Amino acid sequence: MGINLNLNPALNALKFNDQVNDHLEQKAQKLLDQMKDISNRYKDVSKILRELNVHIQKDYKGEIDKVDFSENSDIKDILDGLYEMGILPEKKYVFEGNDIEFLKASLDGYASELKNQNQEPMLLLQPLLNLMEMMNKITKSIIESDEKIKETTQRNI
């Protein structure tokens, strides 16, 4: 019963490491895509809030009678998306009186919600990166050990 020198634990470890890294990279990419989507939605909401603030600053008393976004196609698209997501109760581009305050409050609330939503993928991303690093270290250790075993075995033959 001799030692089988055809075994290649280093190659097996490399293959396994590649599979694990591919899997973890896919998960990390999904988290990054999720963060990008949340960030884009936050930018859209911020754009409307900036426009509202411009209108508020134009009216020195801080009271606006009417805000009309019907001529701004970018804002209209964003408002349409917010309506479709259920953030806004109705599809409209002209806001008057209390509707302006309601819009601002809804957008402020949604912006806060988006900030909070972005925390989860950020918190999940670091452990994935740590796992990838750990797998690489384990694989490196297996390869180094395999090389030492082969050297020792070659000397003893």
GROMACS .gro file of C-alpha atoms in nm:
model
  157
    1MET     CA    1   0.000   0.000   0.000
    2GLY     CA    2   0.193   0.299  -0.128
    3ILE     CA    3   0.127   0.671  -0.144
    4ASN     CA    4  -0.077   0.783  -0.444
    5LEU     CA    5   0.123   1.070  -0.593
    6ASN     CA    6  -0.142   1.137  -0.855
    7LEU     CA    7  -0.366   1.315  -0.604
    8ASN     CA    8  -0.369   1.688  -0.656
    9PRO     CA    9  -0.526   1.863  -0.357
   10ALA     CA   10  -0.392   2.200  -0.473
   11LEU     CA   11  -0.579   2.173  -0.803
   12ASN     CA   12  -0.895   2.058  -0.626
   13ALA     CA   13  -0.866   2.348  -0.381
   14LEU     CA   14  -0.820   2.595  -0.668
   15LYS     CA   15  -1.126   2.460  -0.849
   16PHE     CA   16  -1.334   2.477  -0.533
   17ASN     CA   17  -1.207   2.827  -0.457
   18ASP     CA   18  -1.303   2.941  -0.808
   19GLN     CA   19  -1.655   2.802  -0.764
   20VAL     CA   20  -1.697   2.968  -0.425
   21ASN     CA   21  -1.555   3.299  -0.550
   22ASP     CA   22  -1.786   3.294  -0.853
   23HIS     CA   23  -2.084   3.233  -0.627
   24LEU     CA   24  -1.982   3.506  -0.381
   25GLU     CA   25  -1.904   3.751  -0.662
   26GLN     CA   26  -2.253   3.698  -0.803
   27LYS     CA   27  -2.405   3.767  -0.462
   28ALA     CA   28  -2.185   4.076  -0.419
   29GLN     CA   29  -2.285   4.200  -0.766
   30LYS     CA   30  -2.653   4.163  -0.680
   31LEU     CA   31  -2.596   4.371  -0.367
   32LEU     CA   32  -2.408   4.635  -0.566
   33ASP     CA   33  -2.687   4.646  -0.825
   34GLN     CA   34  -2.941   4.683  -0.545
   35MET     CA   35  -2.738   4.970  -0.395
   36LYS     CA   36  -2.714   5.138  -0.736
   37ASP     CA   37  -3.091   5.110  -0.786
   38ILE     CA   38  -3.159   5.260  -0.444
   39SER     CA   39  -2.907   5.536  -0.511
   40ASN     CA   40  -3.072   5.620  -0.844
   41ARG     CA   41  -3.415   5.638  -0.681
   42TYR     CA   42  -3.271   5.862  -0.408
   43LYS     CA   43  -3.120   6.094  -0.672
   44ASP     CA   44  -3.458   6.117  -0.846
   45VAL     CA   45  -3.639   6.207  -0.525
   46SER     CA   46  -3.368   6.459  -0.438
   47LYS     CA   47  -3.410   6.619  -0.779
   48ILE     CA   48  -3.779   6.687  -0.714
   49LEU     CA   49  -3.704   6.812  -0.362
   50ARG     CA   50  -3.445   7.055  -0.504
   51GLU     CA   51  -3.702   7.183  -0.754
   52LEU     CA   52  -3.954   7.230  -0.474
   53ASN     CA   53  -3.695   7.421  -0.273
   54VAL     CA   54  -3.628   7.647  -0.572
   55HIS     CA   55  -3.998   7.730  -0.585
   56ILE     CA   56  -4.006   7.788  -0.209
   57GLN     CA   57  -3.708   8.023  -0.228
   58LYS     CA   58  -3.870   8.224  -0.506
   59ASP     CA   59  -4.163   8.295  -0.276
   60TYR     CA   60  -4.007   8.498   0.005
   61LYS     CA   61  -4.287   8.422   0.252
   62GLY     CA   62  -4.228   8.050   0.219
   63GLU     CA   63  -4.587   7.998   0.109
   64ILE     CA   64  -4.640   7.872  -0.241
   65ASP     CA   65  -4.979   7.870  -0.407
   66LYS     CA   66  -4.887   7.645  -0.696
   67VAL     CA   67  -4.600   7.432  -0.830
   68ASP     CA   68  -4.626   7.317  -1.190
   69PHE     CA   69  -4.400   7.036  -1.315
   70SER     CA   70  -4.604   6.970  -1.630
   71GLU     CA   71  -4.337   7.128  -1.854
   72ASN     CA   72  -4.045   6.936  -1.701
   73SER     CA   73  -4.029   6.591  -1.864
   74ASP     CA   74  -3.760   6.459  -1.625
   75ILE     CA   75  -3.965   6.547  -1.318
   76LYS     CA   76  -4.281   6.412  -1.483
   77ASP     CA   77  -4.110   6.076  -1.544
   78ILE     CA   78  -3.995   6.061  -1.183
   79LEU     CA   79  -4.341   6.153  -1.053
   80ASP     CA   80  -4.493   5.884  -1.278
   81GLY     CA   81  -4.254   5.627  -1.133
   82LEU     CA   82  -4.331   5.733  -0.777
   83TYR     CA   83  -4.702   5.702  -0.848
   84GLU     CA   84  -4.657   5.354  -1.000
   85MET     CA   85  -4.460   5.246  -0.692
   86GLY     CA   86  -4.739   5.370  -0.466
   87ILE     CA   87  -4.535   5.651  -0.310
   88LEU     CA   88  -4.772   5.916  -0.443
   89PRO     CA   89  -5.149   5.866  -0.419
   90GLU     CA   90  -5.233   6.014  -0.758
   91LYS     CA   91  -5.068   6.088  -1.089
   92LYS     CA   92  -5.038   6.463  -1.128
   93TYR     CA   93  -4.782   6.730  -1.210
   94VAL     CA   94  -4.943   7.046  -1.072
   95PHE     CA   95  -4.957   7.086  -0.696
   96GLU     CA   96  -5.146   7.354  -0.507
   97GLY     CA   97  -5.181   7.453  -0.142
   98ASN     CA   98  -5.162   7.159   0.097
   99ASP     CA   99  -5.072   6.922  -0.187
  100ILE     CA  100  -4.731   7.090  -0.203
  101GLU     CA  101  -4.666   7.019   0.165
  102PHE     CA  102  -4.797   6.664   0.124
  103LEU     CA  103  -4.566   6.608  -0.175
  104LYS     CA  104  -4.266   6.743   0.015
  105ALA     CA  105  -4.346   6.532   0.322
  106SER     CA  106  -4.398   6.219   0.108
  107LEU     CA  107  -4.069   6.273  -0.073
  108ASP     CA  108  -3.879   6.347   0.249
  109GLY     CA  109  -4.018   6.027   0.402
  110TYR     CA  110  -3.933   5.821   0.096
  111ALA     CA  111  -3.580   5.967   0.085
  112SER     CA  112  -3.527   5.862   0.448
  113GLU     CA  113  -3.662   5.516   0.370
  114LEU     CA  114  -3.419   5.484   0.079
  115LYS     CA  115  -3.125   5.582   0.299
  116ASN     CA  116  -3.225   5.308   0.543
  117GLN     CA  117  -3.275   5.053   0.264
  118ASN     CA  118  -2.923   5.117   0.139
  119GLN     CA  119  -2.775   5.021   0.477
  120GLU     CA  120  -2.868   4.653   0.450
  121PRO     CA  121  -2.681   4.576   0.126
  122MET     CA  122  -2.382   4.771   0.255
  123LEU     CA  123  -2.378   4.564   0.573
  124LEU     CA  124  -2.411   4.238   0.380
  125LEU     CA  125  -2.140   4.321   0.129
  126GLN     CA  126  -1.848   4.329   0.374
  127PRO     CA  127  -1.900   3.974   0.507
  128LEU     CA  128  -1.907   3.846   0.147
  129LEU     CA  129  -1.578   4.019   0.075
  130ASN     CA  130  -1.436   3.877   0.400
  131LEU     CA  131  -1.545   3.525   0.295
  132MET     CA  132  -1.376   3.565  -0.041
  133GLU     CA  133  -1.055   3.675   0.129
  134MET     CA  134  -1.075   3.387   0.375
  135MET     CA  135  -1.128   3.134   0.095
  136ASN     CA  136  -0.825   3.272  -0.089
  137LYS     CA  137  -0.612   3.237   0.225
  138ILE     CA  138  -0.732   2.880   0.282
  139THR     CA  139  -0.658   2.790  -0.079
  140LYS     CA  140  -0.313   2.946  -0.058
  141SER     CA  141  -0.244   2.749   0.260
  142ILE     CA  142  -0.357   2.423   0.095
  143ILE     CA  143  -0.134   2.489  -0.207
  144GLU     CA  144   0.167   2.567   0.013
  145SER     CA  145   0.105   2.256   0.226
  146ASP     CA  146   0.068   2.042  -0.084
  147GLU     CA  147   0.399   2.173  -0.219
  148LYS     CA  148   0.574   2.095   0.110
  149ILE     CA  149   0.426   1.745   0.119
  150LYS     CA  150   0.537   1.680  -0.239
  151GLU     CA  151   0.889   1.806  -0.162
  152THR     CA  152   0.911   1.586   0.145
  153THR     CA  153   0.770   1.287  -0.041
  154GLN     CA  154   1.012   1.335  -0.333
  155ARG     CA  155   1.307   1.347  -0.094
  156ASN     CA  156   1.196   1.031   0.082
  157ILE     CA  157   1.144   0.827  -0.234
   0.00000   0.00000   0.00000
